[in-house]
mmCIF file of C-alpha atoms in Angstrom:
data_model
loop_
_atom_site.group_PDB
_atom_site.id
_atom_site.type_symbol
_atom_site.label_atom_id
_atom_site.label_comp_id
_atom_site.label_asym_id
_atom_site.label_seq_id
_atom_site.Cartn_x
_atom_site.Cartn_y
_atom_site.Cartn_z
ATOM 1 C CA MET G 1 14.020 -21.626 -14.922
ATOM 2 C CA ARG G 2 10.999 -23.935 -15.032
ATOM 3 C CA ALA G 3 7.241 -23.559 -14.849
ATOM 4 C CA SER G 4 4.362 -26.017 -15.003
ATOM 5 C CA TYR G 5 1.717 -25.063 -17.572
ATOM 6 C CA TYR G 6 -1.963 -25.963 -17.639
ATOM 7 C CA HIS G 7 -3.009 -27.371 -21.021
ATOM 8 C CA GLY G 8 -6.611 -28.276 -20.226
ATOM 9 C CA ASN G 9 -8.002 -31.813 -20.423
ATOM 10 C CA ARG G 10 -6.398 -32.787 -17.088
ATOM 11 C CA THR G 11 -2.911 -32.034 -18.363
ATOM 12 C CA PHE G 12 0.043 -30.164 -16.858
ATOM 13 C CA ARG G 13 3.457 -30.048 -18.494
ATOM 14 C CA THR G 14 6.666 -28.631 -17.077
ATOM 15 C CA GLY G 15 8.871 -26.620 -19.410
ATOM 16 C CA PRO G 16 11.255 -23.679 -19.599
ATOM 17 C CA ALA G 17 10.056 -20.204 -18.695
ATOM 18 C CA PRO G 18 11.592 -16.720 -18.922
ATOM 19 C CA MET G 19 12.928 -15.182 -15.731
ATOM 20 C CA PRO G 20 10.318 -12.705 -14.446
ATOM 21 C CA THR G 21 11.183 -9.017 -14.425
ATOM 22 C CA PRO G 22 9.530 -7.456 -11.356
ATOM 23 C CA GLU G 23 7.682 -4.156 -11.616
ATOM 24 C CA ALA G 24 8.583 -1.274 -9.318
ATOM 25 C CA ASP G 25 6.200 -2.460 -6.584
ATOM 26 C CA GLU G 26 6.985 -6.149 -6.933
ATOM 27 C CA ALA G 27 9.352 -8.532 -5.179
ATOM 28 C CA LEU G 28 11.050 -11.382 -6.999
ATOM 29 C CA LEU G 29 10.533 -14.630 -5.116
ATOM 30 C CA ARG G 30 12.435 -17.904 -5.235
ATOM 31 C CA VAL G 31 9.573 -20.352 -4.759
ATOM 32 C CA ARG G 32 10.303 -23.228 -2.365
ATOM 33 C CA ARG G 33 6.974 -24.977 -1.736
ATOM 34 C CA VAL G 34 3.539 -24.946 -3.377
ATOM 35 C CA GLY G 35 0.560 -26.816 -1.967
ATOM 36 C CA ILE G 36 -1.981 -28.631 -4.110
ATOM 37 C CA CYS G 37 -5.439 -27.658 -2.868
ATOM 38 C CA GLY G 38 -9.087 -28.243 -3.688
ATOM 39 C CA THR G 39 -9.213 -25.246 -6.028
ATOM 40 C CA ASP G 40 -6.289 -26.686 -7.985
ATOM 41 C CA LEU G 41 -8.173 -29.970 -8.300
ATOM 42 C CA HIS G 42 -11.170 -28.096 -9.694
ATOM 43 C CA ILE G 43 -8.808 -26.463 -12.197
ATOM 44 C CA TYR G 44 -7.374 -29.860 -13.115
ATOM 45 C CA GLN G 45 -10.868 -31.218 -13.754
ATOM 46 C CA GLY G 46 -11.722 -28.296 -16.037
ATOM 47 C CA HIS G 47 -14.254 -26.668 -13.707
ATOM 48 C CA LEU G 48 -12.465 -23.297 -13.839
ATOM 49 C CA ASP G 49 -11.546 -23.157 -17.521
ATOM 50 C CA HIS G 50 -13.494 -19.895 -17.711
ATOM 51 C CA ARG G 51 -10.865 -18.371 -15.417
ATOM 52 C CA VAL G 52 -7.643 -20.308 -16.013
ATOM 53 C CA PRO G 53 -6.269 -19.860 -19.550
ATOM 54 C CA LYS G 54 -4.565 -22.601 -21.518
ATOM 55 C CA GLY G 55 -0.862 -22.219 -20.843
ATOM 56 C CA GLY G 56 -1.637 -20.692 -17.448
ATOM 57 C CA ILE G 57 0.506 -21.234 -14.355
ATOM 58 C CA ILE G 58 -1.442 -22.201 -11.243
ATOM 59 C CA GLY G 59 -0.435 -22.367 -7.570
ATOM 60 C CA HIS G 60 -1.576 -20.074 -4.757
ATOM 61 C CA GLU G 61 -0.453 -21.902 -1.584
ATOM 62 C CA ILE G 62 3.067 -20.524 -1.634
ATOM 63 C CA PHE G 63 6.096 -20.425 0.604
ATOM 64 C CA ALA G 64 9.084 -18.618 -0.887
ATOM 65 C CA GLU G 65 12.297 -16.746 -0.237
ATOM 66 C CA VAL G 66 12.756 -13.141 -1.337
ATOM 67 C CA ALA G 67 15.386 -12.836 -4.098
ATOM 68 C CA GLU G 68 14.851 -9.096 -4.716
ATOM 69 C CA ALA G 69 12.609 -6.543 -3.029
ATOM 70 C CA PRO G 70 11.717 -2.935 -3.833
ATOM 71 C CA ALA G 71 13.207 -0.237 -1.623
ATOM 72 C CA GLY G 72 10.958 0.791 1.229
ATOM 73 C CA SER G 73 8.834 -2.362 1.027
ATOM 74 C CA GLY G 74 9.940 -3.728 4.379
ATOM 75 C CA PHE G 75 11.334 -6.850 2.740
ATOM 76 C CA LYS G 76 14.889 -7.819 1.869
ATOM 77 C CA LYS G 77 16.756 -10.606 0.144
ATOM 78 C CA GLY G 78 16.556 -13.842 2.124
ATOM 79 C CA ASP G 79 13.297 -13.083 3.924
ATOM 80 C CA ARG G 80 11.028 -16.117 4.245
ATOM 81 C CA VAL G 81 7.518 -15.228 3.120
ATOM 82 C CA VAL G 82 4.053 -16.487 2.289
ATOM 83 C CA VAL G 83 1.812 -14.897 -0.318
ATOM 84 C CA GLU G 84 -1.721 -13.599 0.174
ATOM 85 C CA PRO G 85 -2.784 -14.302 -3.419
ATOM 86 C CA VAL G 86 -5.548 -11.732 -3.958
ATOM 87 C CA LEU G 87 -5.560 -8.656 -6.167
ATOM 88 C CA SER G 88 -8.370 -6.162 -5.571
ATOM 89 C CA CYS G 89 -9.359 -2.856 -7.164
ATOM 90 C CA GLY G 90 -9.747 -0.857 -3.948
ATOM 91 C CA ALA G 91 -12.686 1.119 -5.358
ATOM 92 C CA CYS G 92 -15.707 -1.181 -5.756
ATOM 93 C CA ARG G 93 -18.489 -1.598 -3.185
ATOM 94 C CA ALA G 94 -16.882 -4.738 -1.701
ATOM 95 C CA CYS G 95 -13.514 -3.033 -1.289
ATOM 96 C CA ARG G 96 -15.113 0.059 0.248
ATOM 97 C CA MET G 97 -16.927 -2.223 2.716
ATOM 98 C CA GLY G 98 -13.622 -3.769 3.778
ATOM 99 C CA ALA G 99 -14.251 -7.023 1.901
ATOM 100 C CA TYR G 100 -11.317 -6.535 -0.470
ATOM 101 C CA TYR G 101 -10.884 -10.302 -0.770
ATOM 102 C CA LEU G 102 -14.371 -10.412 -2.337
ATOM 103 C CA CYS G 103 -13.648 -7.528 -4.738
ATOM 104 C CA TYR G 104 -16.067 -7.371 -7.679
ATOM 105 C CA LYS G 105 -12.987 -7.335 -9.919
ATOM 106 C CA LEU G 106 -11.068 -9.874 -7.831
ATOM 107 C CA GLN G 107 -8.147 -11.694 -9.369
ATOM 108 C CA VAL G 108 -6.563 -14.629 -7.565
ATOM 109 C CA LEU G 109 -2.898 -15.314 -8.158
ATOM 110 C CA GLY G 110 -2.559 -18.854 -9.457
ATOM 111 C CA VAL G 111 -6.081 -18.859 -10.879
ATOM 112 C CA ASP G 112 -6.923 -15.736 -12.872
ATOM 113 C CA VAL G 113 -3.291 -14.636 -13.261
ATOM 114 C CA PRO G 114 -0.018 -16.612 -13.121
ATOM 115 C CA GLY G 115 0.778 -18.302 -9.838
ATOM 116 C CA GLY G 116 3.622 -19.983 -8.044
ATOM 117 C CA MET G 117 4.249 -23.251 -9.923
ATOM 118 C CA GLN G 118 7.503 -21.794 -11.229
ATOM 119 C CA ASP G 119 11.008 -21.397 -9.885
ATOM 120 C CA TYR G 120 10.860 -17.598 -9.694
ATOM 121 C CA TRP G 121 7.767 -15.424 -9.375
ATOM 122 C CA ALA G 122 7.212 -11.651 -9.336
ATOM 123 C CA VAL G 123 4.552 -10.624 -6.798
ATOM 124 C CA PRO G 124 3.397 -7.251 -5.402
ATOM 125 C CA ALA G 125 5.301 -6.722 -2.167
ATOM 126 C CA SER G 126 2.024 -5.684 -0.520
ATOM 127 C CA ARG G 127 0.851 -9.309 -0.816
ATOM 128 C CA LEU G 128 3.717 -10.758 1.231
ATOM 129 C CA LEU G 129 3.845 -11.714 4.900
ATOM 130 C CA LYS G 130 7.011 -12.736 6.717
ATOM 131 C CA VAL G 131 7.135 -16.056 8.516
ATOM 132 C CA PRO G 132 9.452 -16.805 11.451
ATOM 133 C CA ASP G 133 12.512 -18.995 11.053
ATOM 134 C CA SER G 134 10.986 -21.393 13.593
ATOM 135 C CA LEU G 135 8.545 -22.558 10.901
ATOM 136 C CA SER G 136 9.886 -25.295 8.644
ATOM 137 C CA ASP G 137 9.431 -24.945 4.893
ATOM 138 C CA ASP G 138 6.640 -27.528 4.932
ATOM 139 C CA ASP G 139 4.853 -25.840 7.833
ATOM 140 C CA ALA G 140 5.119 -22.451 6.128
ATOM 141 C CA ALA G 141 3.513 -23.912 2.993
ATOM 142 C CA LEU G 142 0.427 -24.755 5.077
ATOM 143 C CA VAL G 143 -0.120 -21.178 6.278
ATOM 144 C CA GLU G 144 -2.425 -20.358 3.351
ATOM 145 C CA PRO G 145 -4.916 -23.195 3.999
ATOM 146 C CA LEU G 146 -4.681 -22.457 7.727
ATOM 147 C CA ALA G 147 -5.637 -18.841 6.927
ATOM 148 C CA VAL G 148 -8.693 -20.199 5.112
ATOM 149 C CA ALA G 149 -9.585 -22.130 8.265
ATOM 150 C CA THR G 150 -9.054 -19.226 10.673
ATOM 151 C CA HIS G 151 -11.230 -17.017 8.467
ATOM 152 C CA ASP G 152 -13.962 -19.661 8.228
ATOM 153 C CA VAL G 153 -14.021 -20.223 11.982
ATOM 154 C CA SER G 154 -14.068 -16.497 12.731
ATOM 155 C CA ARG G 155 -16.842 -15.880 10.228
ATOM 156 C CA ALA G 156 -18.943 -18.622 11.864
ATOM 157 C CA GLU G 157 -18.258 -17.044 15.280
ATOM 158 C CA VAL G 158 -17.266 -20.352 16.861
ATOM 159 C CA LYS G 159 -16.683 -20.007 20.581
ATOM 160 C CA ALA G 160 -15.620 -22.158 23.508
ATOM 161 C CA GLY G 161 -18.135 -24.859 24.349
ATOM 162 C CA ASP G 162 -19.839 -24.856 20.948
ATOM 163 C CA ALA G 163 -20.741 -28.162 19.334
ATOM 164 C CA VAL G 164 -19.311 -28.085 15.805
ATOM 165 C CA VAL G 165 -19.826 -30.556 12.955
ATOM 166 C CA VAL G 166 -17.410 -30.490 10.025
ATOM 167 C CA PHE G 167 -18.514 -32.299 6.869
ATOM 168 C CA GLY G 168 -15.301 -33.392 5.159
ATOM 169 C CA GLY G 169 -11.985 -34.249 6.793
ATOM 170 C CA GLY G 170 -9.629 -33.179 4.006
ATOM 171 C CA PRO G 171 -6.937 -30.545 4.594
ATOM 172 C CA ILE G 172 -9.316 -27.577 5.012
ATOM 173 C CA GLY G 173 -11.878 -29.548 7.006
ATOM 174 C CA CYS G 174 -9.153 -30.905 9.260
ATOM 175 C CA LEU G 175 -7.697 -27.434 9.813
ATOM 176 C CA ILE G 176 -11.134 -25.951 10.539
ATOM 177 C CA ALA G 177 -11.672 -28.699 13.121
ATOM 178 C CA LEU G 178 -8.274 -28.044 14.714
ATOM 179 C CA VAL G 179 -8.854 -24.287 14.889
ATOM 180 C CA CYS G 180 -12.296 -24.867 16.449
ATOM 181 C CA HIS G 181 -10.744 -27.281 18.939
ATOM 182 C CA HIS G 182 -8.060 -24.714 19.782
ATOM 183 C CA ARG G 183 -10.808 -22.188 20.520
ATOM 184 C CA GLY G 184 -12.390 -24.589 23.006
ATOM 185 C CA ALA G 185 -15.206 -25.943 20.859
ATOM 186 C CA ARG G 186 -16.360 -29.551 20.863
ATOM 187 C CA VAL G 187 -15.881 -30.997 17.370
ATOM 188 C CA ARG G 188 -17.039 -33.959 15.294
ATOM 189 C CA VAL G 189 -15.749 -34.517 11.756
ATOM 190 C CA ALA G 190 -17.794 -36.555 9.262
ATOM 191 C CA GLU G 191 -15.465 -38.321 6.812
ATOM 192 C CA ILE G 192 -15.463 -41.526 4.739
ATOM 193 C CA ASN G 193 -11.773 -41.955 3.830
ATOM 194 C CA PRO G 194 -10.158 -44.469 6.270
ATOM 195 C CA PHE G 195 -6.714 -42.858 5.997
ATOM 196 C CA ARG G 196 -8.092 -39.440 6.840
ATOM 197 C CA LEU G 197 -10.229 -40.833 9.646
ATOM 198 C CA ASP G 198 -7.106 -42.307 11.256
ATOM 199 C CA MET G 199 -5.256 -39.015 10.842
ATOM 200 C CA LEU G 200 -8.109 -37.005 12.340
ATOM 201 C CA ARG G 201 -8.208 -39.322 15.341
ATOM 202 C CA GLY G 202 -4.442 -38.951 15.647
ATOM 203 C CA PHE G 203 -5.014 -35.226 16.160
ATOM 204 C CA GLY G 204 -7.399 -36.058 19.007
ATOM 205 C CA LEU G 205 -10.499 -35.206 16.980
ATOM 206 C CA GLU G 206 -13.744 -37.152 17.279
ATOM 207 C CA THR G 207 -15.043 -38.548 13.990
ATOM 208 C CA ILE G 208 -18.239 -39.812 12.377
ATOM 209 C CA GLY G 209 -17.352 -42.531 9.893
ATOM 210 C CA PRO G 210 -19.281 -43.939 6.929
ATOM 211 C CA ASP G 211 -20.785 -46.682 9.091
ATOM 212 C CA ARG G 212 -22.813 -44.184 11.142
ATOM 213 C CA ASP G 213 -25.881 -42.077 10.425
ATOM 214 C CA VAL G 214 -24.610 -38.497 10.743
ATOM 215 C CA VAL G 215 -27.878 -36.914 11.889
ATOM 216 C CA ARG G 216 -28.443 -39.595 14.516
ATOM 217 C CA ALA G 217 -24.837 -39.352 15.702
ATOM 218 C CA VAL G 218 -25.117 -35.581 16.129
ATOM 219 C CA ASN G 219 -28.462 -35.837 17.901
ATOM 220 C CA ASP G 220 -27.089 -38.465 20.284
ATOM 221 C CA TRP G 221 -24.037 -36.266 20.956
ATOM 222 C CA THR G 222 -26.069 -33.092 21.584
ATOM 223 C CA ASN G 223 -29.008 -34.692 23.426
ATOM 224 C CA GLY G 224 -31.255 -33.911 20.489
ATOM 225 C CA ASP G 225 -30.469 -30.201 20.322
ATOM 226 C CA GLY G 226 -28.271 -30.215 17.210
ATOM 227 C CA ALA G 227 -24.906 -28.609 16.620
ATOM 228 C CA ASP G 228 -24.246 -24.907 17.093
ATOM 229 C CA VAL G 229 -22.285 -24.703 13.835
ATOM 230 C CA ALA G 230 -21.904 -26.962 10.799
ATOM 231 C CA PHE G 231 -19.198 -26.483 8.155
ATOM 232 C CA GLU G 232 -19.738 -27.967 4.685
ATOM 233 C CA VAL G 233 -16.219 -28.632 3.400
ATOM 234 C CA SER G 234 -16.731 -31.885 1.525
ATOM 235 C CA GLY G 235 -18.225 -30.705 -1.767
ATOM 236 C CA ASN G 236 -20.429 -33.809 -1.615
ATOM 237 C CA HIS G 237 -24.144 -33.704 -2.435
ATOM 238 C CA ALA G 238 -25.014 -36.014 0.470
ATOM 239 C CA ALA G 239 -23.390 -33.632 2.959
ATOM 240 C CA VAL G 240 -25.244 -30.676 1.455
ATOM 241 C CA ARG G 241 -28.501 -32.556 1.877
ATOM 242 C CA LEU G 242 -27.724 -33.287 5.541
ATOM 243 C CA MET G 243 -26.170 -30.028 6.698
ATOM 244 C CA THR G 244 -29.438 -28.280 7.572
ATOM 245 C CA ASP G 245 -30.628 -31.329 9.550
ATOM 246 C CA VAL G 246 -27.779 -31.330 12.094
ATOM 247 C CA VAL G 247 -27.977 -27.741 13.364
ATOM 248 C CA ARG G 248 -29.868 -26.451 16.412
ATOM 249 C CA VAL G 249 -32.422 -23.635 16.568
ATOM 250 C CA TRP G 250 -30.720 -20.356 15.549
ATOM 251 C CA GLY G 251 -27.671 -22.360 14.512
ATOM 252 C CA THR G 252 -25.189 -21.551 11.768
ATOM 253 C CA ILE G 253 -24.171 -23.311 8.544
ATOM 254 C CA SER G 254 -20.968 -22.266 6.811
ATOM 255 C CA VAL G 255 -20.520 -23.380 3.201
ATOM 256 C CA VAL G 256 -16.787 -23.560 2.495
ATOM 257 C CA ALA G 257 -16.479 -26.115 -0.322
ATOM 258 C CA ILE G 258 -16.585 -25.123 -3.980
ATOM 259 C CA HIS G 259 -19.622 -26.749 -5.588
ATOM 260 C CA ALA G 260 -19.173 -26.929 -9.345
ATOM 261 C CA GLU G 261 -22.837 -27.829 -9.909
ATOM 262 C CA PRO G 262 -26.108 -26.770 -8.230
ATOM 263 C CA MET G 263 -26.967 -28.922 -5.228
ATOM 264 C CA PRO G 264 -30.359 -29.730 -3.626
ATOM 265 C CA VAL G 265 -30.622 -28.272 -0.121
ATOM 266 C CA HIS G 266 -33.244 -29.282 2.461
ATOM 267 C CA LEU G 267 -34.628 -25.824 3.241
ATOM 268 C CA TYR G 268 -37.443 -26.706 5.654
ATOM 269 C CA PRO G 269 -35.072 -26.663 8.677
ATOM 270 C CA MET G 270 -33.858 -23.217 7.546
ATOM 271 C CA PHE G 271 -37.404 -21.977 8.121
ATOM 272 C CA ALA G 272 -38.357 -24.214 11.032
ATOM 273 C CA ARG G 273 -35.244 -23.527 13.113
ATOM 274 C CA GLU G 274 -34.486 -20.029 11.810
ATOM 275 C CA LEU G 275 -31.002 -21.076 10.749
ATOM 276 C CA THR G 276 -28.304 -18.814 9.341
ATOM 277 C CA MET G 277 -26.406 -20.008 6.275
ATOM 278 C CA HIS G 278 -23.450 -18.169 4.803
ATOM 279 C CA GLY G 279 -20.615 -18.741 2.393
ATOM 280 C CA SER G 280 -16.992 -18.410 3.423
ATOM 281 C CA ARG G 281 -14.317 -17.667 0.840
ATOM 282 C CA LEU G 282 -10.621 -16.801 1.026
ATOM 283 C CA TYR G 283 -9.454 -14.667 3.984
ATOM 284 C CA THR G 284 -8.746 -11.345 5.607
ATOM 285 C CA ARG G 285 -5.237 -10.152 6.481
ATOM 286 C CA ALA G 286 -6.136 -10.749 10.132
ATOM 287 C CA ALA G 287 -6.847 -14.403 9.290
ATOM 288 C CA TRP G 288 -3.352 -14.701 7.800
ATOM 289 C CA GLU G 289 -1.751 -13.160 10.864
ATOM 290 C CA GLU G 290 -3.640 -15.530 13.153
ATOM 291 C CA ALA G 291 -2.644 -18.491 10.970
ATOM 292 C CA ILE G 292 1.038 -17.585 11.219
ATOM 293 C CA ARG G 293 0.746 -17.306 15.018
ATOM 294 C CA LEU G 294 -1.028 -20.661 15.341
ATOM 295 C CA ALA G 295 1.440 -22.459 13.082
ATOM 296 C CA ALA G 296 4.525 -20.860 14.638
ATOM 297 C CA SER G 297 3.393 -21.626 18.202
ATOM 298 C CA GLY G 298 2.529 -25.229 17.342
ATOM 299 C CA ALA G 299 -1.054 -24.670 18.495
ATOM 300 C CA VAL G 300 -2.159 -26.170 15.165
ATOM 301 C CA PRO G 301 0.334 -28.862 14.009
ATOM 302 C CA VAL G 302 0.073 -28.132 10.291
ATOM 303 C CA GLY G 303 3.143 -30.071 9.184
ATOM 304 C CA ALA G 304 1.544 -33.359 10.172
ATOM 305 C CA LEU G 305 -0.914 -32.972 7.294
ATOM 306 C CA VAL G 306 1.817 -33.323 4.656
ATOM 307 C CA SER G 307 1.509 -36.731 3.003
ATOM 308 C CA ARG G 308 4.317 -36.315 0.482
ATOM 309 C CA ARG G 309 6.495 -33.905 -1.459
ATOM 310 C CA ILE G 310 6.863 -34.130 -5.220
ATOM 311 C CA PRO G 311 9.050 -32.328 -7.757
ATOM 312 C CA LEU G 312 7.504 -29.794 -10.119
ATOM 313 C CA GLU G 313 7.747 -32.273 -12.987
ATOM 314 C CA ASP G 314 5.367 -34.616 -11.128
ATOM 315 C CA LEU G 315 2.531 -32.092 -10.738
ATOM 316 C CA GLN G 316 0.290 -34.136 -13.039
ATOM 317 C CA LYS G 317 0.851 -37.236 -10.902
ATOM 318 C CA GLY G 318 0.283 -35.257 -7.716
ATOM 319 C CA MET G 319 -3.087 -34.071 -8.980
ATOM 320 C CA GLU G 320 -4.124 -37.620 -9.782
ATOM 321 C CA GLU G 321 -3.019 -38.855 -6.352
ATOM 322 C CA ALA G 322 -4.868 -36.048 -4.561
ATOM 323 C CA LEU G 323 -8.045 -36.879 -6.491
ATOM 324 C CA GLY G 324 -7.714 -40.624 -5.995
ATOM 325 C CA GLY G 325 -9.251 -40.755 -2.548
ATOM 326 C CA GLY G 326 -6.478 -42.938 -1.149
ATOM 327 C CA PRO G 327 -3.922 -42.417 1.627
ATOM 328 C CA VAL G 328 -3.351 -38.717 0.881
ATOM 329 C CA MET G 329 -3.976 -35.598 2.930
ATOM 330 C CA LYS G 330 -1.696 -32.819 1.639
ATOM 331 C CA VAL G 331 0.682 -32.946 -1.325
ATOM 332 C CA LEU G 332 3.403 -30.280 -1.572
ATOM 333 C CA VAL G 333 5.378 -29.440 -4.686
ATOM 334 C CA ASP G 334 9.034 -28.965 -3.709
ATOM 335 C CA LEU G 335 10.837 -26.592 -6.096
ATOM 336 C CA THR G 336 14.172 -26.618 -4.303
ATOM 337 C CA GLY G 337 15.525 -29.684 -6.104
#
């Protein structure tokens, strides 16, 4: 079997790997699709070298087929599954609070420990969720980022009628916007990439392009009140500077993007409008279950985000394309070839 290994210095190489031997509580998966996401791009750029070892195997947006499953797990050979890629201790303060996905000893599959960029992968059966046969392989591979979006939207308490601004129209920003729209919110997405702007409009989403002043556009849209909720999903310093300026009194800011460096934030509106700002990371099991329902029902058309599929051997090229800022939304690694 094959695996793609991280060598640091923006380098991945595909080579042979031993067949995993699952532990008693683990299922052996035949990996079919792996998504390249923003976290993977941070890994590629060296931002997470303190967590990802040289020779590590990344990949946490996984759709797979069960090859073997432990007795009594509820899974069997041939089941189509996605992987909730978090390992928690169950004993720390976060876990006792119910925030197991923020465990003080958290390990993320595909970051801190080996992930799914390999033909076969042994994973605790407790981390698996079944997906219906009605979901295509590509759609199933988008369940993980959709779970991020459902968690983010729930955490921000978006409700019908809310005015929502999303900074960044990449895969997660687009999915957040679509989930908000599904919940009956009014949405504007601020984005600069022409390809992504066209795609967002194709989903029926309103956009704020690079030719417009974002604060003025939001004020015009909301009659000067400001948005109820703003999501920062871009990772861009300019968006961070603006995010507190677009939100109404008692409004909410949700920081979703990973910022590798400290960013200046305009804090006066935090005081003047008594804003609430929070971070939003990973997901609850409920967010996964909602994501599967939304994808399976077609309420959120996740498959339309897929720009291309590449073989495992082209992971390096896929990373470069995803970082290039061109006509790319979502790149999937197809391991079935």
